[in-house]
CSV table of N, CA and C in Angstrom, one decimal:
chain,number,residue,atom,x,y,z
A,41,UNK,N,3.4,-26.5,-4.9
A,41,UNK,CA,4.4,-26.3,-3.8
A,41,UNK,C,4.9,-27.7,-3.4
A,42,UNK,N,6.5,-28.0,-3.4
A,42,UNK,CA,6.9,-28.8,-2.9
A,42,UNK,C,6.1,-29.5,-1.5
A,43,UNK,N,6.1,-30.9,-1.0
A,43,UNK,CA,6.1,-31.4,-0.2
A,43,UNK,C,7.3,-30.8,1.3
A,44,UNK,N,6.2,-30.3,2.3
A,44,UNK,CA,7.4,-29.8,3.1
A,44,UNK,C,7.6,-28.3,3.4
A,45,UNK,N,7.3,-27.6,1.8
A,45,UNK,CA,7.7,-26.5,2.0
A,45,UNK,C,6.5,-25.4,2.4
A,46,UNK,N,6.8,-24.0,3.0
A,46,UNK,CA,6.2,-23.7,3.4
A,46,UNK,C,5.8,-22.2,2.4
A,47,UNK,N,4.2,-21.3,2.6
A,47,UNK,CA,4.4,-20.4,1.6
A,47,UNK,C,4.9,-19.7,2.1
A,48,UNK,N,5.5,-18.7,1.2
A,48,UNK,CA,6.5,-17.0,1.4
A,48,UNK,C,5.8,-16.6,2.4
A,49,UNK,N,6.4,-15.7,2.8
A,49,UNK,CA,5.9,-14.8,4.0
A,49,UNK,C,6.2,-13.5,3.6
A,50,UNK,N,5.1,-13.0,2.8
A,50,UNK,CA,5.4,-11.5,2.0
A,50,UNK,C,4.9,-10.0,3.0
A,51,UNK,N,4.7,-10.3,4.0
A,51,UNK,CA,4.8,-9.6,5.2
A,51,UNK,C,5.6,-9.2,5.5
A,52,UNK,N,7.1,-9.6,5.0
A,52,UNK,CA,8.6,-9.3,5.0
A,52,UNK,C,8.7,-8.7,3.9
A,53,UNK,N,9.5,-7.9,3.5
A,53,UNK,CA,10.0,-7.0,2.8
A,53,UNK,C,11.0,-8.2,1.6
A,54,UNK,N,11.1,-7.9,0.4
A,54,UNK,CA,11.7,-9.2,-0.5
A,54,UNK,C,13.1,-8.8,-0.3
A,55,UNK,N,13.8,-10.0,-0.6
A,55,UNK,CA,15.2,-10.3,0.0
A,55,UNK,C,15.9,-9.4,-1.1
A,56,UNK,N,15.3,-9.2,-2.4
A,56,UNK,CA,15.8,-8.7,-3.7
A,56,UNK,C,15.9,-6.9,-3.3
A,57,UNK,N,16.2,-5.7,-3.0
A,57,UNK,CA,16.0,-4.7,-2.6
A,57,UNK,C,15.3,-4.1,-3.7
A,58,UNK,N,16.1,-4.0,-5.2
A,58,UNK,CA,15.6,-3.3,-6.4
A,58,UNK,C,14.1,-3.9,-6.3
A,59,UNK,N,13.4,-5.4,-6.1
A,59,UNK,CA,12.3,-5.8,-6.4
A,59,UNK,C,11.1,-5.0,-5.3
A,60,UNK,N,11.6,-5.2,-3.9
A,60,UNK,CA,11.2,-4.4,-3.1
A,60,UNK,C,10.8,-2.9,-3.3
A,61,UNK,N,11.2,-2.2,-3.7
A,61,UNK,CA,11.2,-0.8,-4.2
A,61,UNK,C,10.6,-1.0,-5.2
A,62,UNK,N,10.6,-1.8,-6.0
A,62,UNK,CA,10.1,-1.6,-7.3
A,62,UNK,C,7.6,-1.7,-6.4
A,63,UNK,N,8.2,-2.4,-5.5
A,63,UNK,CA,6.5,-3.1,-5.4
A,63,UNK,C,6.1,-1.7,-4.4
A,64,UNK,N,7.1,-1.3,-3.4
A,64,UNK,CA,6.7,-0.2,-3.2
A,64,UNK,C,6.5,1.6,-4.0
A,65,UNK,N,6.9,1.5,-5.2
A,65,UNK,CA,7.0,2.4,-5.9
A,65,UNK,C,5.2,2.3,-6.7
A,66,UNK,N,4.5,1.0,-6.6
A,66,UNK,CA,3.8,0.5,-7.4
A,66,UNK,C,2.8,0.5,-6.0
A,67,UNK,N,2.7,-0.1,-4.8
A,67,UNK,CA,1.9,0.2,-4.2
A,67,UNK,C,1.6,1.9,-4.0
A,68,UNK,N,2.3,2.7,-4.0
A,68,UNK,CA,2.1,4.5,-4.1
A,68,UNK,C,1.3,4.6,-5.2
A,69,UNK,N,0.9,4.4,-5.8
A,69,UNK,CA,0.1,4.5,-7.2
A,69,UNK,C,1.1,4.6,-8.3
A,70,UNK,N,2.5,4.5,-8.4
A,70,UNK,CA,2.6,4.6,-9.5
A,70,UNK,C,2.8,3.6,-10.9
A,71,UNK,N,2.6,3.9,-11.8
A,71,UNK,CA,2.4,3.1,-12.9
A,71,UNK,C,3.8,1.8,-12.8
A,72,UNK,N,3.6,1.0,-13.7
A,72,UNK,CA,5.2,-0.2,-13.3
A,72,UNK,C,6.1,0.1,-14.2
A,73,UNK,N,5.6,1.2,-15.4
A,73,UNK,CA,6.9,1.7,-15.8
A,73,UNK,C,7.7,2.4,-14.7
A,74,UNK,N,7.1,3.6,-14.4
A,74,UNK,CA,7.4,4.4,-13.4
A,74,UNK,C,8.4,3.7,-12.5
A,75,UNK,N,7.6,3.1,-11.5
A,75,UNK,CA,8.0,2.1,-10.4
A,75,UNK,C,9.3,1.5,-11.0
A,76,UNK,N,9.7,0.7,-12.3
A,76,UNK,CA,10.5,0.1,-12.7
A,76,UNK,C,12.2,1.2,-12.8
A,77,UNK,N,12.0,2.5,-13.5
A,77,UNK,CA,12.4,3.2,-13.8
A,77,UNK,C,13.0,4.0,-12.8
A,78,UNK,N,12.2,4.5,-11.0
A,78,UNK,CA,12.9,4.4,-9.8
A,78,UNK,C,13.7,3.7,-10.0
A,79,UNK,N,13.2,2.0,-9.0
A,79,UNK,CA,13.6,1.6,-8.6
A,79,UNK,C,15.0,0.4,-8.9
A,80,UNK,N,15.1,0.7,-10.2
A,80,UNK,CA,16.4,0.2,-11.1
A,80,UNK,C,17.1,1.0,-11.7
A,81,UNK,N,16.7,2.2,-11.3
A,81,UNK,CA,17.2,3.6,-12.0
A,81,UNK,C,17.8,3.6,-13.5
A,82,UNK,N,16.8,2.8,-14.4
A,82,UNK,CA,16.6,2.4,-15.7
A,82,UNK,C,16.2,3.5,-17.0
A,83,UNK,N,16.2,4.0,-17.9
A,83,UNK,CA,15.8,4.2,-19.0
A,83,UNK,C,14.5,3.8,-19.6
A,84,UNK,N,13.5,4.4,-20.0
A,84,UNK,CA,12.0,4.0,-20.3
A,84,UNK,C,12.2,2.7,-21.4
A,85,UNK,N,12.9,2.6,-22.0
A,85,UNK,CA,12.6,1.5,-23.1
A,85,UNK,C,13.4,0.2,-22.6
A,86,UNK,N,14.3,0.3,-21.2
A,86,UNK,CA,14.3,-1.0,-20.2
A,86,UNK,C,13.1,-1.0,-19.6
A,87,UNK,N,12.7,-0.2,-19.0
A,87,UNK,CA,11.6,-0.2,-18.1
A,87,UNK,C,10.7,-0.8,-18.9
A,88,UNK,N,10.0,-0.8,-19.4
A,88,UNK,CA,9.2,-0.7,-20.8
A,88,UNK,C,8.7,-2.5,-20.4
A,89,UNK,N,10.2,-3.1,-21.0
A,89,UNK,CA,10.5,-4.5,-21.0
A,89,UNK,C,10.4,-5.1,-19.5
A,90,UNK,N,10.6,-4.6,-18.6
A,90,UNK,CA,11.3,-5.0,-17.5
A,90,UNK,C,10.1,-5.2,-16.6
A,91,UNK,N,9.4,-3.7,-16.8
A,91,UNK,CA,8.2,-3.6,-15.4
A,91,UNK,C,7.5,-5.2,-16.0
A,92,UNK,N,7.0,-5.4,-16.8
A,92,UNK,CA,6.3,-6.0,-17.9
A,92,UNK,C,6.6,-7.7,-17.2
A,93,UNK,N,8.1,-7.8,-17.0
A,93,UNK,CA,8.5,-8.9,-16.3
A,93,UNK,C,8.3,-9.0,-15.4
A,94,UNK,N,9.3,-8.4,-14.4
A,94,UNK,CA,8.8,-7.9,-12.9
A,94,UNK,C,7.2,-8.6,-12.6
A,95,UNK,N,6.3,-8.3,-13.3
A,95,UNK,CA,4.6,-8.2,-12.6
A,95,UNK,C,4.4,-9.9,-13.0
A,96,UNK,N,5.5,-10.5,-13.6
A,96,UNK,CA,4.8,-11.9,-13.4
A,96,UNK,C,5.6,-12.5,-12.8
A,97,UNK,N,6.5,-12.1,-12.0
A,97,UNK,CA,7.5,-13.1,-11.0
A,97,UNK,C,6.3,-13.4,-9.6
A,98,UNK,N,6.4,-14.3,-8.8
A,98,UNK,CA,5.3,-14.8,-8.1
A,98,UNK,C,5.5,-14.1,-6.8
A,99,UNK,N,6.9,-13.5,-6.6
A,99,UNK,CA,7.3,-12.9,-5.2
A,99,UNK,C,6.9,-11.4,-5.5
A,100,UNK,N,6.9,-10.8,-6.4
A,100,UNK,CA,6.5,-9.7,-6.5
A,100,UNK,C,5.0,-9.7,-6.5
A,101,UNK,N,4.1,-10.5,-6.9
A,101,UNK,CA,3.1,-10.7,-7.0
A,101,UNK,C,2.5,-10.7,-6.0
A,102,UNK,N,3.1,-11.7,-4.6
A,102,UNK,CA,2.6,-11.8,-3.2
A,102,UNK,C,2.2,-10.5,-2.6
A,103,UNK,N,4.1,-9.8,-2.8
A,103,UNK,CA,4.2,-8.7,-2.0
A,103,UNK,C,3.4,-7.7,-2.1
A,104,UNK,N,2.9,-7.2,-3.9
A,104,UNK,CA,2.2,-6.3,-4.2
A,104,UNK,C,0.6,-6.6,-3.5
A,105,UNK,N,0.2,-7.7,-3.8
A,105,UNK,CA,-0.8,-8.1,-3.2
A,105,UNK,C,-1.2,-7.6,-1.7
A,106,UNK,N,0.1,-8.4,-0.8
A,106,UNK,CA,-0.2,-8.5,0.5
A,106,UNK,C,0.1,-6.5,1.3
A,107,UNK,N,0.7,-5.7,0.2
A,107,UNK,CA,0.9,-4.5,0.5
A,107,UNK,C,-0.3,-3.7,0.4
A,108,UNK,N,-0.7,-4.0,-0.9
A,108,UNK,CA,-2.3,-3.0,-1.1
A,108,UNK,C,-3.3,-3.7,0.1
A,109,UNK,N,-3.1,-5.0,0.2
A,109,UNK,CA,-4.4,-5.6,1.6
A,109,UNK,C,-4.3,-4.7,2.9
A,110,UNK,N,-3.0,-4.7,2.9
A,110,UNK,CA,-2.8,-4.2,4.1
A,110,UNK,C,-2.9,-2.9,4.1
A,111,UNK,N,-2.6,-1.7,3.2
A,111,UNK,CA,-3.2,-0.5,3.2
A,111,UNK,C,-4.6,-0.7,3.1
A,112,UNK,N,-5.4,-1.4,2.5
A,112,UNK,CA,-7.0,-1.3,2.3
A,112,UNK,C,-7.7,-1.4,3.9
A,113,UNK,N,-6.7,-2.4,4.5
A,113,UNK,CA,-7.4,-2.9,5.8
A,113,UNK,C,-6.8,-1.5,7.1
A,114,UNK,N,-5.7,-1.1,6.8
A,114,UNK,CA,-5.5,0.6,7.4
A,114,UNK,C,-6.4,1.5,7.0
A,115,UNK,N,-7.1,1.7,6.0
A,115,UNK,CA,-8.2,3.0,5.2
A,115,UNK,C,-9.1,2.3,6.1
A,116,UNK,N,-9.7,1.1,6.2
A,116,UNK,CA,-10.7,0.9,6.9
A,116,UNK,C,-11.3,1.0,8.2
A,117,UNK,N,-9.6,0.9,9.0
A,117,UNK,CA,-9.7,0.8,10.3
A,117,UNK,C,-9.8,2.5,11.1
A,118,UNK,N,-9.1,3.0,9.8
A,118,UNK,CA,-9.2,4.8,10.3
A,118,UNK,C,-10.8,5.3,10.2
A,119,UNK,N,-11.2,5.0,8.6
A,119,UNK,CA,-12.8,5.2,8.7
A,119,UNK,C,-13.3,4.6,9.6
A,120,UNK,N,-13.6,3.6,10.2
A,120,UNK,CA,-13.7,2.9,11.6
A,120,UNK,C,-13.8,4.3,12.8
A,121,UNK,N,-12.6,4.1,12.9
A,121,UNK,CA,-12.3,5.5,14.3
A,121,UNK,C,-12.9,6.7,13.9
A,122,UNK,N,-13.2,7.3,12.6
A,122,UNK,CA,-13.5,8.5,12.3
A,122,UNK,C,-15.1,8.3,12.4
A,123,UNK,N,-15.7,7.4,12.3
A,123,UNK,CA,-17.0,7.3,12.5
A,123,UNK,C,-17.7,6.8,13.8
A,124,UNK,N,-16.8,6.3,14.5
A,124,UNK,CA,-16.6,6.5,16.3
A,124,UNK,C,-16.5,7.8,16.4
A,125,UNK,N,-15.7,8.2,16.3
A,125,UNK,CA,-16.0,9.7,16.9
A,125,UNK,C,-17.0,10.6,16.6
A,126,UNK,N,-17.4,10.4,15.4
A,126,UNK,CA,-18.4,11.4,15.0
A,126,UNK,C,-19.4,11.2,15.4
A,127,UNK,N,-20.0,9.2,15.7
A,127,UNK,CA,-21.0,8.6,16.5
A,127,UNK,C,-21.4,8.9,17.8
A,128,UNK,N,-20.0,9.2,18.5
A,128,UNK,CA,-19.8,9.8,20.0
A,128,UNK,C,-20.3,11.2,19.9
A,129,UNK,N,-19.6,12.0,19.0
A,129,UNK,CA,-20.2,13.1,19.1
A,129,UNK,C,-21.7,13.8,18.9
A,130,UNK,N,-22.3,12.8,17.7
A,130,UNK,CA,-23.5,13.2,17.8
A,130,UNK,C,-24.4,12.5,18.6
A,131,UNK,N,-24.2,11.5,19.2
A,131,UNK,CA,-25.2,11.0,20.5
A,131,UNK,C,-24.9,11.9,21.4
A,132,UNK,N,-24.1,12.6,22.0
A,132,UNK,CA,-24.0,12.9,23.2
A,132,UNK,C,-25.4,14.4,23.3
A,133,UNK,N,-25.6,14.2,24.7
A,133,UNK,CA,-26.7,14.9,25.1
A,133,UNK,C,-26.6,16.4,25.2
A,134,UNK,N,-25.4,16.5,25.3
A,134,UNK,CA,-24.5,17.8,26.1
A,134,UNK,C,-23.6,18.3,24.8
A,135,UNK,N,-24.1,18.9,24.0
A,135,UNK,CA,-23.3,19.7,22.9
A,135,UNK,C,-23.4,20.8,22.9
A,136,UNK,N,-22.0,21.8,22.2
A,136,UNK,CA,-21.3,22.5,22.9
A,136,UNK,C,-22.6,23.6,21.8
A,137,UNK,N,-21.9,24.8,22.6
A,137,UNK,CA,-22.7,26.2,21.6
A,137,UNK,C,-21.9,26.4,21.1
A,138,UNK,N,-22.2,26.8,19.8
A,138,UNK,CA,-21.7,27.3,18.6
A,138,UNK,C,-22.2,29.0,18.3
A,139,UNK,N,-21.1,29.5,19.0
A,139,UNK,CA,-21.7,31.6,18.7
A,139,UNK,C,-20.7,32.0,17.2
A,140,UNK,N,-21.0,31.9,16.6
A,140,UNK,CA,-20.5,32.8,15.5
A,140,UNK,C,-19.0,31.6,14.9
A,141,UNK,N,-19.4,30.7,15.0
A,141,UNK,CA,-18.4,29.7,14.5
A,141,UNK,C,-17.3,29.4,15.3
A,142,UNK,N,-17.9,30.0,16.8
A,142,UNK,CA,-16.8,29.3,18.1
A,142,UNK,C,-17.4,28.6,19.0
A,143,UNK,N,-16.9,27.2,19.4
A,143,UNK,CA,-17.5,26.6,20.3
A,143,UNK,C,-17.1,27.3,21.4
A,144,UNK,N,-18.5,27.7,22.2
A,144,UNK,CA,-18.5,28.2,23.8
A,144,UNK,C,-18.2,27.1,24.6
């Protein structure tokens, strides 16, 4: 990195739109042909060549990166709360009756 300069900020969406789509098409699970094939609304034997490039440009790299962290660290934070609640629920002293599969 130049003297001076500062790193990307892939927390932003890429300035490129097609590239953007293409990393969101790819964070959804789909493959980078796929992804390529959206989001340039391409033919499989561009795509083919293309996704192939695409995955080594360094901005797409960040983004893909910094997209899946941030989904991983969302799955985490929900299992978090879903096991707060269930914690709450089963400590408590006072649980409900269950008649025939209806809480009373």
């Amino acid at each position: 990195m130049a003297k001076g300069s500062r790193a990307p900020d892939y927390s932003k969406p890429l300035a490129n739109d097609r590239r953007e789509r293409f990393c969101q098409y790819l964070v959804d699970g789909n493959s980078a042909l796929y992804a390529y094939e959206k989001a340039y609304n391409a033919n499989s034997e561009t795509a083919r060549s293309g996704s192939s490039r695409l995955l080594t440009y360094d901005d797409v790299k960040g983004r893909v990166k910094y997209l899946r962290e941030s989904i991983s660290e969302e799955r985490a934070a929900r299992r978090r709360r879903k096991l707060a609640v269930c914690e709450s629920i089963w400590s408590d002293e006072s649980k409900p009756e269950v008649i025939d599969g209806v809480v009373v």
